mmCIF file of C-alpha atoms in Angstrom:
data_model
loop_
_atom_site.group_PDB
_atom_site.id
_atom_site.type_symbol
_atom_site.label_atom_id
_atom_site.label_comp_id
_atom_site.label_asym_id
_atom_site.label_seq_id
_atom_site.Cartn_x
_atom_site.Cartn_y
_atom_site.Cartn_z
ATOM 1 C CA UNK A 1 -13.656 2.874 -4.884
ATOM 2 C CA UNK A 2 -10.294 2.637 -3.157
ATOM 3 C CA UNK A 3 -8.382 -0.466 -4.220
ATOM 4 C CA UNK A 4 -5.185 -1.452 -2.470
ATOM 5 C CA UNK A 5 -2.961 -4.002 -4.255
ATOM 6 C CA UNK A 6 -0.839 -6.279 -2.009
ATOM 7 C CA UNK A 7 1.847 -7.412 -4.411
ATOM 8 C CA UNK A 8 4.159 -8.765 -1.710
ATOM 9 C CA UNK A 9 3.006 -12.362 -2.130
ATOM 10 C CA UNK A 10 3.859 -12.738 -5.819
ATOM 11 C CA UNK A 11 7.177 -12.790 -7.725
ATOM 12 C CA UNK A 12 8.717 -9.482 -8.731
ATOM 13 C CA UNK A 13 8.014 -9.752 -12.453
ATOM 14 C CA UNK A 14 4.346 -10.606 -11.902
ATOM 15 C CA UNK A 15 3.978 -7.832 -9.330
ATOM 16 C CA UNK A 16 5.502 -5.332 -11.783
ATOM 17 C CA UNK A 17 3.207 -6.382 -14.594
ATOM 18 C CA UNK A 18 0.200 -6.065 -12.298
ATOM 19 C CA UNK A 19 1.348 -2.654 -11.191
ATOM 20 C CA UNK A 20 1.761 -1.526 -14.815
ATOM 21 C CA UNK A 21 -1.752 -2.721 -15.756
ATOM 22 C CA UNK A 22 -3.238 -1.076 -12.645
ATOM 23 C CA UNK A 23 -1.593 2.191 -13.565
ATOM 24 C CA UNK A 24 -2.537 1.978 -17.224
ATOM 25 C CA UNK A 25 1.033 1.688 -18.515
ATOM 26 C CA UNK A 26 1.941 -0.724 -21.310
ATOM 27 C CA UNK A 27 5.264 -1.781 -22.770
ATOM 28 C CA UNK A 28 4.799 0.348 -25.902
ATOM 29 C CA UNK A 29 4.219 3.495 -23.898
ATOM 30 C CA UNK A 30 7.236 2.824 -21.697
ATOM 31 C CA UNK A 31 9.355 1.985 -24.750
ATOM 32 C CA UNK A 32 8.339 5.249 -26.423
ATOM 33 C CA UNK A 33 9.235 7.305 -23.389
ATOM 34 C CA UNK A 34 12.642 5.525 -23.061
ATOM 35 C CA UNK A 35 13.154 5.602 -26.850
ATOM 36 C CA UNK A 36 13.795 1.860 -27.054
ATOM 37 C CA UNK A 37 11.945 -1.090 -28.594
ATOM 38 C CA UNK A 38 9.074 -2.611 -26.629
ATOM 39 C CA UNK A 39 11.067 -5.901 -26.707
ATOM 40 C CA UNK A 40 13.823 -4.114 -24.743
ATOM 41 C CA UNK A 41 11.336 -3.135 -22.056
ATOM 42 C CA UNK A 42 9.984 -6.716 -21.948
ATOM 43 C CA UNK A 43 13.502 -8.056 -21.416
ATOM 44 C CA UNK A 44 14.148 -5.476 -18.661
ATOM 45 C CA UNK A 45 11.054 -6.545 -16.836
ATOM 46 C CA UNK A 46 12.000 -10.230 -16.999
ATOM 47 C CA UNK A 47 15.602 -9.824 -15.906
ATOM 48 C CA UNK A 48 16.738 -10.098 -12.302
ATOM 49 C CA UNK A 49 19.410 -7.489 -12.907
ATOM 50 C CA UNK A 50 19.577 -4.416 -15.156
ATOM 51 C CA UNK A 51 21.821 -1.426 -15.629
ATOM 52 C CA UNK A 52 21.542 1.362 -13.103
ATOM 53 C CA UNK A 53 20.733 3.737 -15.920
ATOM 54 C CA UNK A 54 17.687 1.740 -17.079
ATOM 55 C CA UNK A 55 16.507 1.247 -13.518
ATOM 56 C CA UNK A 56 16.670 5.006 -12.959
ATOM 57 C CA UNK A 57 14.785 5.662 -16.189
ATOM 58 C CA UNK A 58 12.015 3.245 -15.214
ATOM 59 C CA UNK A 59 11.832 4.687 -11.707
ATOM 60 C CA UNK A 60 11.640 8.111 -13.290
ATOM 61 C CA UNK A 61 8.388 6.997 -14.936
ATOM 62 C CA UNK A 62 6.926 6.345 -11.503
ATOM 63 C CA UNK A 63 7.559 2.627 -11.205
ATOM 64 C CA UNK A 64 8.460 1.705 -7.597
ATOM 65 C CA UNK A 65 12.063 0.620 -7.104
ATOM 66 C CA UNK A 66 11.059 -2.521 -5.245
ATOM 67 C CA UNK A 67 9.365 -3.836 -8.394
ATOM 68 C CA UNK A 68 12.386 -3.194 -10.642
ATOM 69 C CA UNK A 69 15.303 -5.552 -11.249
ATOM 70 C CA UNK A 70 18.404 -5.210 -9.099
ATOM 71 C CA UNK A 71 21.186 -2.952 -10.457
ATOM 72 C CA UNK A 72 24.194 -4.597 -12.045
#
């Protein structure tokens, strides 16, 4: 089965959360890989802006830039 997600019609945070679920990534896994608390990852996802460093770390995990917050 080939499933294509069109996330362009939903807000960024919801699209990001859907992308994470689809790719089997959860906040605890991301937090472990970034060596931060899962609550830090949750706040990063919710924010409209985040540090360039954190954005690069999240992108390094394979998360598309267009789903990430804008850099500060």
